[in-house]
Every structure is written in structure tokens, then in C-alpha cells.
Amino acid sequence: MAITTKEVLICLHRMAEVLEANREYLTSLDAAIGDADHGINMDRGFKAVLAKLPSVEDKDAGTILKTVGVALVSTVGGAGGPLYGTAFMQAGMAVAGKYELEPQDVLAALDAALKGVVMRGKANLGDKTMVDAITPAVNAMRSALENGADLAEALEHAVAAAEQGMKDTIPMLARKGRASYLGERSIGHQDPGATSSYLIIKVMADVARELKAESKN
Ligand code: ADP
Ligand code: MG
């Protein structure tokens, strides 16, 4: 099963809906260990993304994802915007010129997104950031594909790993970003960025599962 650019666009619209629906939740997580803006940032960023999509809807997946990245970098302040912006720009470079994405392309895009976040933010695993949700997701997706899973199955594994990675941030001490200013007081709270990353990966898994179900009918 390959993903067409039309389906990439569906995914992006769905991400915008989910981030809007989780705006208060993400902001409340950020209120505990940051400055209470993560949900606002993500919602604003993806609204800007939606405004840009019509101009690239006939383009390849790489151009679409790069456009998403640029929209996020230019509309979202703080750490989240540049980090997610870099993630989407790098994902776009990984699939430059492609109109159909095979499972390996989706993995390459997710892996490039992670590498972009790490390149820009320099966070290590265990620093209580989005890296703690995305890293296990990439690893789980890679091994699922190696073991013969299809895209929908591999993304199910990715989302389960991202969810676990998100929950695993709760006992961590923050070492990057605003939460790190709190030191020990950051312990006991779930990281907002790890949570938005889980939500974004969950949209990918949901869309892949729906496409698989449709293709069977
Ligand atoms: P800000 O912290 O500037 O207010 P946001 O609230 O939008 O930005 O985003 C906060 C999230 O960004 C954190 O929960 C964390 O997951 C992520 N983050 C912060 N710094 C880094 C970093 N250096 N590397 C990776 N992720 C980071
Ligand atoms: Mg914040």
C-alpha cells in the first residue's frame, strides 16, 4: 500500500483538527512545566499550514511537507515551532519529488524528522522532550517493517511506542527547553512536546488503518 499526496494532505488536515481539539490539553501540560502555550502554538501553526496547503496540493510530497515546515517555523514562536518546522522540512527532503510513498518512504520521512529535531535541539533520549516519543516510534516502525508488517501495522507499532515514550517522560527530569529551568520540579509531569508528537504520529496510524480498511472493501 502506497500513500498518495492526496492522502498526505488528508493526514495534515487531520493533524490540524486533532491539535485544535487538544489545544487546551497541550496547553495545560505546558502550564505545569513551561509557559502554557504549547497547545496554542501547535494550533496556530497548523492553522497557518492549512492556509498554505491549497498552493501546493498538486505538488510532490516533499514540496508539501517542506511547505508545512516553513509555515510552522514562520508562524510559531518558542521552541516548538522551529523544532516541528525543522522536522517537517527534513521529512520533506527525505521524500523529495515523490508522488507516492511506500512504507519505507514513510519511515525515511519520520526518521528524517527525528534527526531534524535532534540536529536543531540537541536533546538526548531521556531529556524529557519530543525526542522521547519520536525515537521509540521510529525504532518500532523500522523493526515492524523489517519483520514484514505492512504500513498500517508498522504505524500501529510506532504509535504504541510513541505513547509509551510519552508516558515515560513523566518521571524524567527535564534537561532541555523551558522545563529544564524547573530542575527537580519538572519531575512528575508529562512533556507537552512528547504529547503533541504522539498525537501527530497517531493521526498517521489512524489514516493508514482507514486506508487499509477501505482497500479491503
Ligand atoms: P516553548 O518551550 O518555547 O514555550 P513550546 O511550548 O511550543 O515552546 O514547546 C515545548 C516543547 O518543546 C517541550 O515540551 C519539548 O518537548 C520541546 N522541546 C523544547 N526544547 C527542546 C529541544 N532542545 N529538543 C527537543 N525538543 C524540545
Ligand atoms: Mg511553551
PDB file of C-alpha atoms and ligand atoms in Angstrom:
ATOM      1  CA  MET A   1       0.000   0.000   0.000  1.00  0.00           C
ATOM      2  CA  ALA A   2       1.456   3.346  -1.043  1.00  0.00           C
ATOM      3  CA  ILE A   3       0.348   6.737   0.260  1.00  0.00           C
ATOM      4  CA  THR A   4      -0.563   9.309  -2.367  1.00  0.00           C
ATOM      5  CA  THR A   5      -0.128  13.055  -1.971  1.00  0.00           C
ATOM      6  CA  LYS A   6      -3.906  13.322  -1.585  1.00  0.00           C
ATOM      7  CA  GLU A   7      -3.599  11.125   1.478  1.00  0.00           C
ATOM      8  CA  VAL A   8      -0.685  13.160   2.802  1.00  0.00           C
ATOM      9  CA  LEU A   9      -2.984  16.188   2.589  1.00  0.00           C
ATOM     10  CA  ILE A  10      -5.734  14.287   4.425  1.00  0.00           C
ATOM     11  CA  CYS A  11      -3.215  13.489   7.161  1.00  0.00           C
ATOM     12  CA  LEU A  12      -2.206  17.134   7.515  1.00  0.00           C
ATOM     13  CA  HIS A  13      -5.823  18.291   7.753  1.00  0.00           C
ATOM     14  CA  ARG A  14      -6.468  15.639  10.370  1.00  0.00           C
ATOM     15  CA  MET A  15      -3.377  16.725  12.346  1.00  0.00           C
ATOM     16  CA  ALA A  16      -4.727  20.281  12.371  1.00  0.00           C
ATOM     17  CA  GLU A  17      -8.096  19.027  13.698  1.00  0.00           C
ATOM     18  CA  VAL A  18      -6.516  16.890  16.391  1.00  0.00           C
ATOM     19  CA  LEU A  19      -4.197  19.674  17.542  1.00  0.00           C
ATOM     20  CA  GLU A  20      -7.120  22.087  17.684  1.00  0.00           C
ATOM     21  CA  ALA A  21      -9.127  19.559  19.726  1.00  0.00           C
ATOM     22  CA  ASN A  22      -6.147  19.085  22.079  1.00  0.00           C
ATOM     23  CA  ARG A  23      -5.243  22.752  22.338  1.00  0.00           C
ATOM     24  CA  GLU A  24      -6.335  23.114  25.986  1.00  0.00           C
ATOM     25  CA  TYR A  25      -4.860  19.753  26.970  1.00  0.00           C
ATOM     26  CA  LEU A  26      -1.429  20.519  25.498  1.00  0.00           C
ATOM     27  CA  THR A  27      -1.504  23.996  26.992  1.00  0.00           C
ATOM     28  CA  SER A  28      -2.358  22.618  30.443  1.00  0.00           C
ATOM     29  CA  LEU A  29       0.595  20.207  30.234  1.00  0.00           C
ATOM     30  CA  ASP A  30       2.822  23.155  29.305  1.00  0.00           C
ATOM     31  CA  ALA A  31       1.330  25.218  32.171  1.00  0.00           C
ATOM     32  CA  ALA A  32       2.776  22.684  34.622  1.00  0.00           C
ATOM     33  CA  ILE A  33       6.375  22.768  33.387  1.00  0.00           C
ATOM     34  CA  GLY A  34       6.588  25.569  30.814  1.00  0.00           C
ATOM     35  CA  ASP A  35       4.768  28.742  29.851  1.00  0.00           C
ATOM     36  CA  ALA A  36       1.299  27.425  28.980  1.00  0.00           C
ATOM     37  CA  ASP A  37       1.469  27.961  25.241  1.00  0.00           C
ATOM     38  CA  HIS A  38       2.219  24.631  23.572  1.00  0.00           C
ATOM     39  CA  GLY A  39      -1.393  23.910  22.533  1.00  0.00           C
ATOM     40  CA  ILE A  40      -1.825  27.492  21.371  1.00  0.00           C
ATOM     41  CA  ASN A  41       1.439  27.262  19.404  1.00  0.00           C
ATOM     42  CA  MET A  42       0.574  23.988  17.684  1.00  0.00           C
ATOM     43  CA  ASP A  43      -2.970  25.081  16.857  1.00  0.00           C
ATOM     44  CA  ARG A  44      -1.779  28.400  15.449  1.00  0.00           C
ATOM     45  CA  GLY A  45       0.966  26.675  13.491  1.00  0.00           C
ATOM     46  CA  PHE A  46      -1.308  24.113  11.893  1.00  0.00           C
ATOM     47  CA  LYS A  47      -3.913  26.762  11.055  1.00  0.00           C
ATOM     48  CA  ALA A  48      -1.126  28.527   9.133  1.00  0.00           C
ATOM     49  CA  VAL A  49      -0.277  25.198   7.493  1.00  0.00           C
ATOM     50  CA  LEU A  50      -3.896  24.758   6.333  1.00  0.00           C
ATOM     51  CA  ALA A  51      -3.810  28.204   4.779  1.00  0.00           C
ATOM     52  CA  LYS A  52      -0.709  27.263   2.757  1.00  0.00           C
ATOM     53  CA  LEU A  53      -1.792  23.795   1.564  1.00  0.00           C
ATOM     54  CA  PRO A  54      -4.024  24.878  -1.349  1.00  0.00           C
ATOM     55  CA  SER A  55      -0.992  26.447  -3.071  1.00  0.00           C
ATOM     56  CA  VAL A  56       0.918  23.120  -3.084  1.00  0.00           C
ATOM     57  CA  GLU A  57      -1.811  20.484  -3.307  1.00  0.00           C
ATOM     58  CA  ASP A  58      -0.734  19.416  -6.809  1.00  0.00           C
ATOM     59  CA  LYS A  59       2.940  19.190  -5.850  1.00  0.00           C
ATOM     60  CA  ASP A  60       5.021  16.201  -4.721  1.00  0.00           C
ATOM     61  CA  ALA A  61       5.002  15.037  -1.097  1.00  0.00           C
ATOM     62  CA  GLY A  62       8.421  16.589  -0.491  1.00  0.00           C
ATOM     63  CA  THR A  63       7.233  20.047  -1.512  1.00  0.00           C
ATOM     64  CA  ILE A  64       4.064  19.680   0.557  1.00  0.00           C
ATOM     65  CA  LEU A  65       5.983  18.675   3.703  1.00  0.00           C
ATOM     66  CA  LYS A  66       8.612  21.375   3.215  1.00  0.00           C
ATOM     67  CA  THR A  67       5.808  23.939   2.908  1.00  0.00           C
ATOM     68  CA  VAL A  68       4.374  22.665   6.201  1.00  0.00           C
ATOM     69  CA  GLY A  69       7.782  23.102   7.829  1.00  0.00           C
ATOM     70  CA  VAL A  70       8.244  26.638   6.556  1.00  0.00           C
ATOM     71  CA  ALA A  71       4.721  27.594   7.715  1.00  0.00           C
ATOM     72  CA  LEU A  72       5.463  26.251  11.212  1.00  0.00           C
ATOM     73  CA  VAL A  73       8.836  27.964  11.511  1.00  0.00           C
ATOM     74  CA  SER A  74       7.444  31.287  10.357  1.00  0.00           C
ATOM     75  CA  THR A  75       4.278  31.342  12.493  1.00  0.00           C
ATOM     76  CA  VAL A  76       5.159  29.582  15.737  1.00  0.00           C
ATOM     77  CA  GLY A  77       7.488  31.172  18.241  1.00  0.00           C
ATOM     78  CA  GLY A  78       9.323  29.465  21.051  1.00  0.00           C
ATOM     79  CA  ALA A  79      10.983  26.075  20.830  1.00  0.00           C
ATOM     80  CA  GLY A  80       8.100  24.062  19.387  1.00  0.00           C
ATOM     81  CA  GLY A  81       7.757  25.951  16.077  1.00  0.00           C
ATOM     82  CA  PRO A  82      11.368  25.766  14.901  1.00  0.00           C
ATOM     83  CA  LEU A  83      11.663  22.155  16.094  1.00  0.00           C
ATOM     84  CA  TYR A  84       8.499  20.916  14.367  1.00  0.00           C
ATOM     85  CA  GLY A  85       9.278  23.143  11.394  1.00  0.00           C
ATOM     86  CA  THR A  86      12.688  21.531  11.002  1.00  0.00           C
ATOM     87  CA  ALA A  87      11.115  18.101  11.449  1.00  0.00           C
ATOM     88  CA  PHE A  88       8.662  18.632   8.584  1.00  0.00           C
ATOM     89  CA  MET A  89      11.277  20.258   6.345  1.00  0.00           C
ATOM     90  CA  GLN A  90      13.649  17.334   6.837  1.00  0.00           C
ATOM     91  CA  ALA A  91      10.804  14.858   6.287  1.00  0.00           C
ATOM     92  CA  GLY A  92      10.075  16.672   3.031  1.00  0.00           C
ATOM     93  CA  MET A  93      13.704  16.413   1.905  1.00  0.00           C
ATOM     94  CA  ALA A  94      13.595  12.661   2.565  1.00  0.00           C
ATOM     95  CA  VAL A  95      10.712  12.223   0.100  1.00  0.00           C
ATOM     96  CA  ALA A  96      11.607  14.989  -2.380  1.00  0.00           C
ATOM     97  CA  GLY A  97      10.000  14.520  -5.794  1.00  0.00           C
ATOM     98  CA  LYS A  98       7.758  11.601  -4.765  1.00  0.00           C
ATOM     99  CA  TYR A  99       4.044  11.483  -5.505  1.00  0.00           C
ATOM    100  CA  GLU A 100       3.575   8.077  -3.882  1.00  0.00           C
ATOM    101  CA  LEU A 101       5.120   6.995  -0.608  1.00  0.00           C
ATOM    102  CA  GLU A 102       5.934   3.370   0.057  1.00  0.00           C
ATOM    103  CA  PRO A 103       6.174   2.221   3.696  1.00  0.00           C
ATOM    104  CA  GLN A 104       9.970   2.682   3.553  1.00  0.00           C
ATOM    105  CA  ASP A 105       9.468   6.273   2.406  1.00  0.00           C
ATOM    106  CA  VAL A 106       7.175   6.970   5.358  1.00  0.00           C
ATOM    107  CA  LEU A 107       9.819   5.504   7.665  1.00  0.00           C
ATOM    108  CA  ALA A 108      12.518   7.597   5.977  1.00  0.00           C
ATOM    109  CA  ALA A 109      10.391  10.729   6.454  1.00  0.00           C
ATOM    110  CA  LEU A 110       9.759  10.004  10.141  1.00  0.00           C
ATOM    111  CA  ASP A 111      13.423   9.189  10.713  1.00  0.00           C
ATOM    112  CA  ALA A 112      14.493  12.405   8.957  1.00  0.00           C
ATOM    113  CA  ALA A 113      12.011  14.356  11.107  1.00  0.00           C
ATOM    114  CA  LEU A 114      13.588  12.919  14.255  1.00  0.00           C
ATOM    115  CA  LYS A 115      17.096  13.670  13.027  1.00  0.00           C
ATOM    116  CA  GLY A 116      15.992  17.230  12.246  1.00  0.00           C
ATOM    117  CA  VAL A 117      14.685  17.729  15.793  1.00  0.00           C
ATOM    118  CA  VAL A 118      17.899  16.318  17.263  1.00  0.00           C
ATOM    119  CA  MET A 119      20.086  18.402  14.939  1.00  0.00           C
ATOM    120  CA  ARG A 120      18.246  21.571  15.876  1.00  0.00           C
ATOM    121  CA  GLY A 121      17.513  20.967  19.569  1.00  0.00           C
ATOM    122  CA  LYS A 122      20.447  18.757  20.578  1.00  0.00           C
ATOM    123  CA  ALA A 123      18.277  16.775  23.008  1.00  0.00           C
ATOM    124  CA  ASN A 124      19.315  13.291  24.054  1.00  0.00           C
ATOM    125  CA  LEU A 125      16.984  10.447  24.901  1.00  0.00           C
ATOM    126  CA  GLY A 126      15.788  10.892  28.469  1.00  0.00           C
ATOM    127  CA  ASP A 127      15.952  14.717  28.429  1.00  0.00           C
ATOM    128  CA  LYS A 128      12.115  14.868  28.623  1.00  0.00           C
ATOM    129  CA  THR A 129      11.326  16.233  25.160  1.00  0.00           C
ATOM    130  CA  MET A 130       9.510  15.229  21.969  1.00  0.00           C
ATOM    131  CA  VAL A 131      12.621  13.171  21.142  1.00  0.00           C
ATOM    132  CA  ASP A 132      11.495  10.699  23.832  1.00  0.00           C
ATOM    133  CA  ALA A 133       8.273   9.987  21.918  1.00  0.00           C
ATOM    134  CA  ILE A 134       9.591  10.100  18.343  1.00  0.00           C
ATOM    135  CA  THR A 135      12.706   7.938  18.843  1.00  0.00           C
ATOM    136  CA  PRO A 136      10.867   4.805  20.038  1.00  0.00           C
ATOM    137  CA  ALA A 137       8.259   5.353  17.309  1.00  0.00           C
ATOM    138  CA  VAL A 138      10.913   5.348  14.570  1.00  0.00           C
ATOM    139  CA  ASN A 139      12.605   2.286  16.051  1.00  0.00           C
ATOM    140  CA  ALA A 140       9.323   0.387  16.398  1.00  0.00           C
ATOM    141  CA  MET A 141       8.286   1.240  12.861  1.00  0.00           C
ATOM    142  CA  ARG A 142      11.644   0.172  11.465  1.00  0.00           C
ATOM    143  CA  SER A 143      11.641  -3.210  13.174  1.00  0.00           C
ATOM    144  CA  ALA A 144       7.988  -3.841  12.282  1.00  0.00           C
ATOM    145  CA  LEU A 145       8.743  -3.236   8.589  1.00  0.00           C
ATOM    146  CA  GLU A 146      11.821  -5.462   8.824  1.00  0.00           C
ATOM    147  CA  ASN A 147       9.569  -8.169  10.226  1.00  0.00           C
ATOM    148  CA  GLY A 148       7.193  -7.925   7.274  1.00  0.00           C
ATOM    149  CA  ALA A 149       4.484  -5.643   8.678  1.00  0.00           C
ATOM    150  CA  ASP A 150       2.503  -3.503   6.252  1.00  0.00           C
ATOM    151  CA  LEU A 151       2.314   0.296   6.636  1.00  0.00           C
ATOM    152  CA  ALA A 152      -0.794   0.301   8.840  1.00  0.00           C
ATOM    153  CA  GLU A 153       0.643  -2.379  11.141  1.00  0.00           C
ATOM    154  CA  ALA A 154       4.046  -0.689  11.319  1.00  0.00           C
ATOM    155  CA  LEU A 155       2.433   2.632  12.240  1.00  0.00           C
ATOM    156  CA  GLU A 156       0.328   0.882  14.922  1.00  0.00           C
ATOM    157  CA  HIS A 157       3.616  -0.251  16.475  1.00  0.00           C
ATOM    158  CA  ALA A 158       5.017   3.252  16.086  1.00  0.00           C
ATOM    159  CA  VAL A 159       2.069   4.876  17.847  1.00  0.00           C
ATOM    160  CA  ALA A 160       2.150   2.364  20.707  1.00  0.00           C
ATOM    161  CA  ALA A 161       5.855   3.077  21.177  1.00  0.00           C
ATOM    162  CA  ALA A 162       5.282   6.846  20.990  1.00  0.00           C
ATOM    163  CA  GLU A 163       2.534   6.572  23.621  1.00  0.00           C
ATOM    164  CA  GLN A 164       4.826   4.644  25.930  1.00  0.00           C
ATOM    165  CA  GLY A 165       7.651   7.119  25.255  1.00  0.00           C
ATOM    166  CA  MET A 166       5.290   9.996  26.076  1.00  0.00           C
ATOM    167  CA  LYS A 167       4.260   8.390  29.389  1.00  0.00           C
ATOM    168  CA  ASP A 168       7.883   7.618  30.176  1.00  0.00           C
ATOM    169  CA  THR A 169       8.598  11.371  30.191  1.00  0.00           C
ATOM    170  CA  ILE A 170       6.531  11.744  33.403  1.00  0.00           C
ATOM    171  CA  PRO A 171       9.260  10.668  35.863  1.00  0.00           C
ATOM    172  CA  MET A 172      12.045  12.324  33.851  1.00  0.00           C
ATOM    173  CA  LEU A 173      13.959  15.422  34.894  1.00  0.00           C
ATOM    174  CA  ALA A 174      13.876  17.970  32.056  1.00  0.00           C
ATOM    175  CA  ARG A 175      17.279  18.819  30.615  1.00  0.00           C
ATOM    176  CA  LYS A 176      16.232  20.868  27.568  1.00  0.00           C
ATOM    177  CA  GLY A 177      13.886  23.771  26.929  1.00  0.00           C
ATOM    178  CA  ARG A 178      11.943  25.835  29.441  1.00  0.00           C
ATOM    179  CA  ALA A 179      11.033  22.840  31.594  1.00  0.00           C
ATOM    180  CA  SER A 180      14.722  22.420  32.406  1.00  0.00           C
ATOM    181  CA  TYR A 181      14.612  25.727  34.345  1.00  0.00           C
ATOM    182  CA  LEU A 182      12.432  23.901  36.896  1.00  0.00           C
ATOM    183  CA  GLY A 183      15.042  21.266  37.651  1.00  0.00           C
ATOM    184  CA  GLU A 184      13.620  18.675  40.081  1.00  0.00           C
ATOM    185  CA  ARG A 185      10.178  20.276  39.901  1.00  0.00           C
ATOM    186  CA  SER A 186       9.850  19.103  36.300  1.00  0.00           C
ATOM    187  CA  ILE A 187       9.626  15.528  37.603  1.00  0.00           C
ATOM    188  CA  GLY A 188       6.123  14.044  37.697  1.00  0.00           C
ATOM    189  CA  HIS A 189       4.720  15.868  34.663  1.00  0.00           C
ATOM    190  CA  GLN A 190       4.206  14.594  31.126  1.00  0.00           C
ATOM    191  CA  ASP A 191       6.137  16.531  28.492  1.00  0.00           C
ATOM    192  CA  PRO A 192       3.868  18.613  26.215  1.00  0.00           C
ATOM    193  CA  GLY A 193       6.047  18.197  23.103  1.00  0.00           C
ATOM    194  CA  ALA A 194       6.225  14.424  23.542  1.00  0.00           C
ATOM    195  CA  THR A 195       2.430  14.510  23.794  1.00  0.00           C
ATOM    196  CA  SER A 196       1.930  16.507  20.584  1.00  0.00           C
ATOM    197  CA  SER A 197       4.371  14.170  18.808  1.00  0.00           C
ATOM    198  CA  TYR A 198       2.335  11.170  19.961  1.00  0.00           C
ATOM    199  CA  LEU A 199      -0.866  12.837  18.702  1.00  0.00           C
ATOM    200  CA  ILE A 200       0.715  13.564  15.300  1.00  0.00           C
ATOM    201  CA  ILE A 201       2.019  10.014  14.897  1.00  0.00           C
ATOM    202  CA  LYS A 202      -1.395   8.682  15.959  1.00  0.00           C
ATOM    203  CA  VAL A 203      -3.006  10.579  13.086  1.00  0.00           C
ATOM    204  CA  MET A 204      -0.617   8.870  10.654  1.00  0.00           C
ATOM    205  CA  ALA A 205      -1.534   5.465  12.095  1.00  0.00           C
ATOM    206  CA  ASP A 206      -5.270   6.216  12.037  1.00  0.00           C
ATOM    207  CA  VAL A 207      -5.187   7.350   8.406  1.00  0.00           C
ATOM    208  CA  ALA A 208      -3.139   4.301   7.336  1.00  0.00           C
ATOM    209  CA  ARG A 209      -5.563   1.976   9.130  1.00  0.00           C
ATOM    210  CA  GLU A 210      -8.561   3.600   7.453  1.00  0.00           C
ATOM    211  CA  LEU A 211      -6.925   3.368   4.022  1.00  0.00           C
ATOM    212  CA  LYS A 212      -6.207  -0.312   4.577  1.00  0.00           C
ATOM    213  CA  ALA A 213      -9.818  -0.940   5.621  1.00  0.00           C
ATOM    214  CA  GLU A 214     -11.075   0.922   2.539  1.00  0.00           C
ATOM    215  CA  SER A 215      -8.800  -1.025   0.216  1.00  0.00           C
ATOM    216  CA  LYS A 216     -10.277  -4.287   1.523  1.00  0.00           C
ATOM    217  CA  ASN A 217     -13.858  -3.252   0.731  1.00  0.00           C
TER     218      ASN A 217
HETATM  219  P1  ADP B   1       8.391  26.902  24.374  1.00  0.00           P
HETATM  220  O1  ADP B   1       9.047  25.942  25.309  1.00  0.00           O
HETATM  221  O2  ADP B   1       9.357  27.822  23.713  1.00  0.00           O
HETATM  222  O3  ADP B   1       7.241  27.617  25.027  1.00  0.00           O
HETATM  223  P2  ADP B   1       6.532  25.030  23.214  1.00  0.00           P
HETATM  224  O4  ADP B   1       5.783  25.191  24.500  1.00  0.00           O
HETATM  225  O5  ADP B   1       5.749  25.168  21.969  1.00  0.00           O
HETATM  226  O6  ADP B   1       7.778  26.016  23.178  1.00  0.00           O
HETATM  227  O7  ADP B   1       7.203  23.599  23.169  1.00  0.00           O
HETATM  228  C1  ADP B   1       7.712  22.961  24.312  1.00  0.00           C
HETATM  229  C2  ADP B   1       8.177  21.566  23.931  1.00  0.00           C
HETATM  230  O8  ADP B   1       9.289  21.659  23.068  1.00  0.00           O
HETATM  231  C3  ADP B   1       8.667  20.757  25.115  1.00  0.00           C
HETATM  232  O9  ADP B   1       7.607  20.089  25.751  1.00  0.00           O
HETATM  233  C4  ADP B   1       9.664  19.800  24.497  1.00  0.00           C
HETATM  234  O10 ADP B   1       9.051  18.573  24.090  1.00  0.00           O
HETATM  235  C5  ADP B   1      10.093  20.526  23.256  1.00  0.00           C
HETATM  236  N1  ADP B   1      11.481  20.953  23.351  1.00  0.00           N
HETATM  237  C6  ADP B   1      11.975  22.039  23.985  1.00  0.00           C
HETATM  238  N2  ADP B   1      13.310  22.124  23.804  1.00  0.00           N
HETATM  239  C7  ADP B   1      13.662  21.069  23.046  1.00  0.00           C
HETATM  240  C8  ADP B   1      14.896  20.590  22.487  1.00  0.00           C
HETATM  241  N3  ADP B   1      16.042  21.238  22.696  1.00  0.00           N
HETATM  242  N4  ADP B   1      14.860  19.461  21.736  1.00  0.00           N
HETATM  243  C9  ADP B   1      13.703  18.809  21.523  1.00  0.00           C
HETATM  244  N5  ADP B   1      12.509  19.208  21.993  1.00  0.00           N
HETATM  245  C10 ADP B   1      12.495  20.319  22.750  1.00  0.00           C
HETATM  246 MG    MG B   2       5.695  26.618  25.949  1.00  0.00          MG
END
